[in-house]
C-alpha cells in the first residue's frame, strides 16, 4: 500500500493503488476517459502481470520489489511537433532520481531507457492521446528496478544489486515523483533548449563508435544526437548522418 506523497505539488496527489493488475498503463488510459481524473494521477501496483515495454516487449518484475507505475499528464500546452520532449523529461526525471543514489555511469538509452553501465535500471513507455492538433493526455508508464536481485535476462540490474542497500519503496516513490515533477514543470515553462541539452549530455553511446543493426544488417556508427522529432541521428563510417525511428534501429555492441 502506498501513501499520497507530501513533497510534490500535484504528482501523485491522486493515487490509485492496485495490489495486482495486468498493466498500469492500460488502467491509466481507462482512467483518462473520466474527465474528473486530475493531472498527476498515479497508478501503481505491487504486481504487474502483463506489463508492456517499447517495441511491444513484455516488462517483467518480481512482485513487491520494484516501482511499477504510470503517471497521467495533460500537456495541452505542448506543440505536437515537440511531443518527444515528454520522453526526454520523464527519462531525465528518472535519471535525476538515480543520480541521488551516487551511482556512476548512468545514461539514458534512446529513446528513454535508463542504464547503469550496460544494464537496464528502468524501462519507460509513453502513450499519447491526440485530438486534432492538440494533446488530450499522456500516460507515462515506468518499471524501476529497486530491490529485485534476480532477473531472467542478464541485461538488467537494480539499485539493490548495485549498492547492496534494501530500499523502502514509499520513500523511493516520493523522491522519484519530486524529480519527475521538477522536469515536467520546466517543460511547462518552455525550457526546451535546456531539456534537450541535458538529454543529449547523458545519451547512451553518444559520441562513441558502436555496432548497430538496421533492416537486418549490422553497421558501425556513432550517435551524434536526435532530430527535431526525436529520431536518433547516427553518423556512419562514410560520415553520412542517417536518422532512425524507434523500430528502425537496434543496438548490437
mmCIF file of C-alpha atoms in Angstrom:
data_model
loop_
_atom_site.group_PDB
_atom_site.id
_atom_site.type_symbol
_atom_site.label_atom_id
_atom_site.label_comp_id
_atom_site.label_asym_id
_atom_site.label_seq_id
_atom_site.Cartn_x
_atom_site.Cartn_y
_atom_site.Cartn_z
ATOM 1 C CA UNK A 1 0.000 0.000 0.000
ATOM 2 C CA UNK A 2 1.303 3.462 -0.884
ATOM 3 C CA UNK A 3 0.535 6.881 0.581
ATOM 4 C CA UNK A 4 -0.034 10.137 -1.276
ATOM 5 C CA UNK A 5 3.340 11.928 -1.353
ATOM 6 C CA UNK A 6 3.629 15.009 0.826
ATOM 7 C CA UNK A 7 6.537 16.538 -1.083
ATOM 8 C CA UNK A 8 5.045 17.219 -4.541
ATOM 9 C CA UNK A 9 2.699 19.864 -5.917
ATOM 10 C CA UNK A 10 0.476 17.525 -7.906
ATOM 11 C CA UNK A 11 2.362 14.387 -8.977
ATOM 12 C CA UNK A 12 0.736 11.512 -7.128
ATOM 13 C CA UNK A 13 -1.838 13.710 -5.363
ATOM 14 C CA UNK A 14 -4.488 11.356 -6.749
ATOM 15 C CA UNK A 15 -3.210 7.841 -6.083
ATOM 16 C CA UNK A 16 -4.747 4.640 -7.415
ATOM 17 C CA UNK A 17 -3.185 1.543 -5.862
ATOM 18 C CA UNK A 18 -3.892 -1.934 -7.188
ATOM 19 C CA UNK A 19 -2.236 -4.869 -5.398
ATOM 20 C CA UNK A 20 -2.171 -6.608 -8.788
ATOM 21 C CA UNK A 21 -3.112 -5.561 -12.309
ATOM 22 C CA UNK A 22 -2.371 -6.507 -15.908
ATOM 23 C CA UNK A 23 -0.819 -3.165 -16.864
ATOM 24 C CA UNK A 24 -0.709 0.186 -15.071
ATOM 25 C CA UNK A 25 -0.648 1.938 -18.447
ATOM 26 C CA UNK A 26 -3.832 0.192 -19.546
ATOM 27 C CA UNK A 27 -5.568 1.123 -16.293
ATOM 28 C CA UNK A 28 -4.319 4.713 -16.533
ATOM 29 C CA UNK A 29 -5.593 5.009 -20.107
ATOM 30 C CA UNK A 30 -9.005 3.861 -18.893
ATOM 31 C CA UNK A 31 -8.968 6.477 -16.126
ATOM 32 C CA UNK A 32 -8.161 9.129 -18.721
ATOM 33 C CA UNK A 33 -11.625 8.635 -20.175
ATOM 34 C CA UNK A 34 -13.047 10.150 -16.986
ATOM 35 C CA UNK A 35 -12.902 13.940 -17.199
ATOM 36 C CA UNK A 36 -12.608 14.140 -13.418
ATOM 37 C CA UNK A 37 -9.208 12.388 -13.406
ATOM 38 C CA UNK A 38 -6.691 15.106 -12.465
ATOM 39 C CA UNK A 39 -3.252 15.629 -13.952
ATOM 40 C CA UNK A 40 -0.583 13.891 -11.910
ATOM 41 C CA UNK A 41 -2.780 10.887 -11.142
ATOM 42 C CA UNK A 42 -0.566 7.964 -10.151
ATOM 43 C CA UNK A 43 -1.475 4.348 -10.875
ATOM 44 C CA UNK A 44 0.800 1.939 -9.037
ATOM 45 C CA UNK A 45 0.839 -1.799 -8.357
ATOM 46 C CA UNK A 46 2.856 -4.390 -6.483
ATOM 47 C CA UNK A 47 2.438 -6.947 -9.242
ATOM 48 C CA UNK A 48 2.028 -6.151 -12.928
ATOM 49 C CA UNK A 49 1.160 -9.334 -14.788
ATOM 50 C CA UNK A 50 1.185 -8.076 -18.380
ATOM 51 C CA UNK A 51 3.448 -5.040 -18.451
ATOM 52 C CA UNK A 52 4.254 -3.540 -21.840
ATOM 53 C CA UNK A 53 7.556 -2.031 -22.948
ATOM 54 C CA UNK A 54 8.968 -0.360 -26.038
ATOM 55 C CA UNK A 55 8.802 -2.240 -29.364
ATOM 56 C CA UNK A 56 5.996 -4.408 -27.949
ATOM 57 C CA UNK A 57 8.320 -6.128 -25.477
ATOM 58 C CA UNK A 58 6.976 -7.505 -22.210
ATOM 59 C CA UNK A 59 8.176 -5.942 -18.967
ATOM 60 C CA UNK A 60 8.866 -8.379 -16.144
ATOM 61 C CA UNK A 61 9.286 -7.500 -12.470
ATOM 62 C CA UNK A 62 9.286 -9.513 -9.254
ATOM 63 C CA UNK A 63 6.161 -8.680 -7.196
ATOM 64 C CA UNK A 64 6.689 -6.194 -4.382
ATOM 65 C CA UNK A 65 10.330 -5.499 -5.188
ATOM 66 C CA UNK A 66 10.213 -2.575 -7.603
ATOM 67 C CA UNK A 67 8.289 0.560 -8.530
ATOM 68 C CA UNK A 68 5.791 -0.265 -11.264
ATOM 69 C CA UNK A 69 3.637 2.729 -12.059
ATOM 70 C CA UNK A 70 2.029 5.067 -14.570
ATOM 71 C CA UNK A 71 1.500 8.827 -14.408
ATOM 72 C CA UNK A 72 -1.303 10.694 -16.163
ATOM 73 C CA UNK A 73 -0.204 14.004 -17.669
ATOM 74 C CA UNK A 74 -2.180 16.615 -19.592
ATOM 75 C CA UNK A 75 0.416 18.513 -21.646
ATOM 76 C CA UNK A 76 -2.112 20.600 -23.574
ATOM 77 C CA UNK A 77 0.455 23.428 -23.658
ATOM 78 C CA UNK A 78 2.867 21.368 -25.786
ATOM 79 C CA UNK A 79 3.001 21.557 -29.579
ATOM 80 C CA UNK A 80 2.529 18.185 -31.235
ATOM 81 C CA UNK A 81 5.849 18.544 -33.045
ATOM 82 C CA UNK A 82 7.531 18.667 -29.631
ATOM 83 C CA UNK A 83 5.972 15.522 -28.203
ATOM 84 C CA UNK A 84 9.360 13.781 -27.852
ATOM 85 C CA UNK A 85 10.085 16.259 -25.071
ATOM 86 C CA UNK A 86 7.752 14.156 -22.923
ATOM 87 C CA UNK A 87 10.111 11.218 -23.402
ATOM 88 C CA UNK A 88 13.031 13.442 -22.527
ATOM 89 C CA UNK A 89 11.637 14.929 -19.322
ATOM 90 C CA UNK A 90 10.360 11.612 -17.965
ATOM 91 C CA UNK A 91 13.666 9.850 -18.600
ATOM 92 C CA UNK A 92 15.583 12.851 -17.220
ATOM 93 C CA UNK A 93 13.435 12.806 -14.087
ATOM 94 C CA UNK A 94 14.264 9.135 -13.570
ATOM 95 C CA UNK A 95 17.922 9.887 -14.334
ATOM 96 C CA UNK A 96 17.901 12.671 -11.712
ATOM 97 C CA UNK A 97 16.442 10.215 -9.205
ATOM 98 C CA UNK A 98 19.198 7.662 -9.785
ATOM 99 C CA UNK A 99 21.887 10.346 -9.566
ATOM 100 C CA UNK A 100 20.837 10.986 -5.940
ATOM 101 C CA UNK A 101 21.938 7.410 -5.202
ATOM 102 C CA UNK A 102 25.504 8.327 -6.201
ATOM 103 C CA UNK A 103 25.626 5.622 -8.874
ATOM 104 C CA UNK A 104 28.225 6.202 -11.560
ATOM 105 C CA UNK A 105 27.855 5.620 -15.295
ATOM 106 C CA UNK A 106 24.126 6.396 -15.523
ATOM 107 C CA UNK A 107 22.884 7.170 -19.031
ATOM 108 C CA UNK A 108 19.635 7.409 -20.989
ATOM 109 C CA UNK A 109 19.401 4.916 -23.820
ATOM 110 C CA UNK A 110 17.377 6.362 -26.692
ATOM 111 C CA UNK A 111 14.518 6.795 -26.617
ATOM 112 C CA UNK A 112 14.072 6.573 -22.849
ATOM 113 C CA UNK A 113 15.501 3.553 -21.023
ATOM 114 C CA UNK A 114 17.792 4.399 -18.102
ATOM 115 C CA UNK A 115 21.002 2.396 -17.899
ATOM 116 C CA UNK A 116 23.701 1.718 -15.310
ATOM 117 C CA UNK A 117 26.693 0.798 -17.423
ATOM 118 C CA UNK A 118 25.298 -1.623 -19.991
ATOM 119 C CA UNK A 119 22.417 -2.852 -17.812
ATOM 120 C CA UNK A 120 18.877 -1.512 -17.668
ATOM 121 C CA UNK A 121 17.654 0.084 -14.449
ATOM 122 C CA UNK A 122 14.393 1.447 -15.792
ATOM 123 C CA UNK A 123 12.112 0.949 -18.765
ATOM 124 C CA UNK A 124 9.646 3.628 -19.833
ATOM 125 C CA UNK A 125 6.623 3.506 -22.131
ATOM 126 C CA UNK A 126 4.817 6.730 -23.029
ATOM 127 C CA UNK A 127 1.425 6.614 -24.744
ATOM 128 C CA UNK A 128 -0.182 9.822 -26.005
ATOM 129 C CA UNK A 129 -3.751 10.581 -26.987
ATOM 130 C CA UNK A 130 -4.080 13.382 -29.517
ATOM 131 C CA UNK A 131 -7.246 15.064 -30.767
ATOM 132 C CA UNK A 132 -6.910 17.225 -33.847
ATOM 133 C CA UNK A 133 -3.790 19.295 -33.297
ATOM 134 C CA UNK A 134 -3.728 19.093 -29.509
ATOM 135 C CA UNK A 135 -2.751 16.702 -26.746
ATOM 136 C CA UNK A 136 -5.584 15.283 -24.700
ATOM 137 C CA UNK A 137 -3.427 13.379 -22.277
ATOM 138 C CA UNK A 138 -0.231 11.380 -21.973
ATOM 139 C CA UNK A 139 0.402 8.273 -19.893
ATOM 140 C CA UNK A 140 3.976 7.654 -18.776
ATOM 141 C CA UNK A 141 4.495 4.106 -17.574
ATOM 142 C CA UNK A 142 7.708 3.003 -15.945
ATOM 143 C CA UNK A 143 9.230 -0.006 -14.271
ATOM 144 C CA UNK A 144 12.083 0.951 -11.957
ATOM 145 C CA UNK A 145 14.250 -1.833 -10.598
ATOM 146 C CA UNK A 146 14.726 -1.181 -6.888
ATOM 147 C CA UNK A 147 15.129 -4.277 -4.687
ATOM 148 C CA UNK A 148 14.965 -7.156 -7.176
ATOM 149 C CA UNK A 149 18.044 -9.416 -7.075
ATOM 150 C CA UNK A 150 17.444 -11.903 -9.879
ATOM 151 C CA UNK A 151 16.413 -11.270 -13.477
ATOM 152 C CA UNK A 152 15.604 -13.720 -16.238
ATOM 153 C CA UNK A 153 17.987 -11.888 -18.556
ATOM 154 C CA UNK A 154 21.495 -10.664 -17.916
ATOM 155 C CA UNK A 155 20.862 -7.187 -19.283
ATOM 156 C CA UNK A 156 19.000 -5.803 -16.244
ATOM 157 C CA UNK A 157 20.103 -4.652 -12.812
ATOM 158 C CA UNK A 158 18.605 -2.929 -9.756
ATOM 159 C CA UNK A 159 19.543 -0.355 -7.154
ATOM 160 C CA UNK A 160 19.943 -3.101 -4.568
ATOM 161 C CA UNK A 161 22.257 -5.124 -6.801
ATOM 162 C CA UNK A 162 24.460 -2.061 -7.316
ATOM 163 C CA UNK A 163 24.520 -0.626 -3.786
ATOM 164 C CA UNK A 164 23.662 -3.582 -1.537
ATOM 165 C CA UNK A 165 21.045 -1.417 0.188
ATOM 166 C CA UNK A 166 17.458 -2.532 0.823
ATOM 167 C CA UNK A 167 15.194 0.393 -0.057
ATOM 168 C CA UNK A 168 11.778 1.428 1.261
ATOM 169 C CA UNK A 169 9.544 1.732 -1.790
ATOM 170 C CA UNK A 170 7.388 4.555 -0.378
ATOM 171 C CA UNK A 171 10.460 6.727 0.212
ATOM 172 C CA UNK A 172 11.822 5.995 -3.259
ATOM 173 C CA UNK A 173 8.454 6.756 -4.847
ATOM 174 C CA UNK A 174 8.310 10.188 -3.214
ATOM 175 C CA UNK A 175 11.821 11.106 -4.352
ATOM 176 C CA UNK A 176 11.137 9.833 -7.867
ATOM 177 C CA UNK A 177 7.937 11.880 -8.186
ATOM 178 C CA UNK A 178 9.746 15.011 -6.966
ATOM 179 C CA UNK A 179 12.345 14.645 -9.709
ATOM 180 C CA UNK A 180 9.830 13.924 -12.480
ATOM 181 C CA UNK A 181 7.616 16.812 -11.386
ATOM 182 C CA UNK A 182 10.566 19.227 -11.435
ATOM 183 C CA UNK A 183 11.378 18.249 -15.029
ATOM 184 C CA UNK A 184 7.733 18.475 -16.088
ATOM 185 C CA UNK A 185 7.468 21.974 -14.643
ATOM 186 C CA UNK A 186 10.492 23.007 -16.715
ATOM 187 C CA UNK A 187 8.649 21.716 -19.774
ATOM 188 C CA UNK A 188 5.627 23.818 -18.811
ATOM 189 C CA UNK A 189 7.988 26.807 -18.687
ATOM 190 C CA UNK A 190 9.036 26.033 -22.285
ATOM 191 C CA UNK A 191 12.687 25.386 -21.352
ATOM 192 C CA UNK A 192 13.098 23.252 -24.472
ATOM 193 C CA UNK A 193 16.746 24.028 -25.205
ATOM 194 C CA UNK A 194 17.775 23.245 -21.621
ATOM 195 C CA UNK A 195 15.847 19.966 -21.645
ATOM 196 C CA UNK A 196 17.299 18.836 -24.966
ATOM 197 C CA UNK A 197 20.852 19.750 -23.961
ATOM 198 C CA UNK A 198 20.511 17.863 -20.675
ATOM 199 C CA UNK A 199 19.175 14.826 -22.534
ATOM 200 C CA UNK A 200 21.980 14.830 -25.103
ATOM 201 C CA UNK A 201 24.596 15.231 -22.365
ATOM 202 C CA UNK A 202 23.692 11.846 -20.857
ATOM 203 C CA UNK A 203 22.693 9.952 -24.022
ATOM 204 C CA UNK A 204 23.975 6.364 -24.039
ATOM 205 C CA UNK A 205 26.690 5.652 -26.648
ATOM 206 C CA UNK A 206 26.704 9.277 -27.833
ATOM 207 C CA UNK A 207 29.984 10.237 -29.490
ATOM 208 C CA UNK A 208 31.376 6.701 -29.466
ATOM 209 C CA UNK A 209 31.653 4.237 -32.333
ATOM 210 C CA UNK A 210 29.438 1.177 -31.863
ATOM 211 C CA UNK A 211 27.729 -1.577 -33.809
ATOM 212 C CA UNK A 212 24.055 -1.143 -34.726
ATOM 213 C CA UNK A 213 21.534 -3.142 -36.732
ATOM 214 C CA UNK A 214 19.001 -1.840 -39.255
ATOM 215 C CA UNK A 215 16.972 -3.766 -41.840
ATOM 216 C CA UNK A 216 18.704 -6.977 -40.775
ATOM 217 C CA UNK A 217 22.199 -5.647 -41.413
ATOM 218 C CA UNK A 218 24.856 -4.578 -38.926
ATOM 219 C CA UNK A 219 26.802 -1.372 -39.381
ATOM 220 C CA UNK A 220 29.267 0.732 -37.409
ATOM 221 C CA UNK A 221 28.255 4.229 -36.470
ATOM 222 C CA UNK A 222 28.333 6.993 -33.888
ATOM 223 C CA UNK A 223 25.294 8.569 -32.245
ATOM 224 C CA UNK A 224 25.523 12.312 -32.821
ATOM 225 C CA UNK A 225 22.151 13.424 -31.458
ATOM 226 C CA UNK A 226 18.438 13.499 -32.221
ATOM 227 C CA UNK A 227 16.464 15.462 -34.790
ATOM 228 C CA UNK A 228 13.575 17.849 -34.098
ATOM 229 C CA UNK A 229 11.067 14.999 -33.834
ATOM 230 C CA UNK A 230 13.230 12.849 -31.551
ATOM 231 C CA UNK A 231 14.568 10.435 -34.150
ATOM 232 C CA UNK A 232 18.069 9.109 -33.497
ATOM 233 C CA UNK A 233 20.884 10.577 -35.610
ATOM 234 C CA UNK A 234 23.753 8.180 -36.347
ATOM 235 C CA UNK A 235 26.868 9.031 -38.335
ATOM 236 C CA UNK A 236 28.054 6.099 -40.434
ATOM 237 C CA UNK A 237 31.682 5.320 -41.242
ATOM 238 C CA UNK A 238 31.373 7.216 -44.546
ATOM 239 C CA UNK A 239 30.420 10.306 -42.438
ATOM 240 C CA UNK A 240 26.841 10.312 -43.754
ATOM 241 C CA UNK A 241 24.310 11.044 -40.992
ATOM 242 C CA UNK A 242 21.166 8.920 -41.025
ATOM 243 C CA UNK A 243 18.058 9.311 -38.864
ATOM 244 C CA UNK A 244 16.161 6.366 -37.395
ATOM 245 C CA UNK A 245 12.744 5.969 -35.829
ATOM 246 C CA UNK A 246 12.079 3.609 -32.924
ATOM 247 C CA UNK A 247 11.647 0.352 -34.819
ATOM 248 C CA UNK A 248 14.249 1.105 -37.475
ATOM 249 C CA UNK A 249 17.436 0.541 -35.463
ATOM 250 C CA UNK A 250 18.701 -1.617 -32.611
ATOM 251 C CA UNK A 251 21.858 -1.612 -30.533
ATOM 252 C CA UNK A 252 24.294 -4.513 -31.024
ATOM 253 C CA UNK A 253 27.521 -3.770 -29.162
#
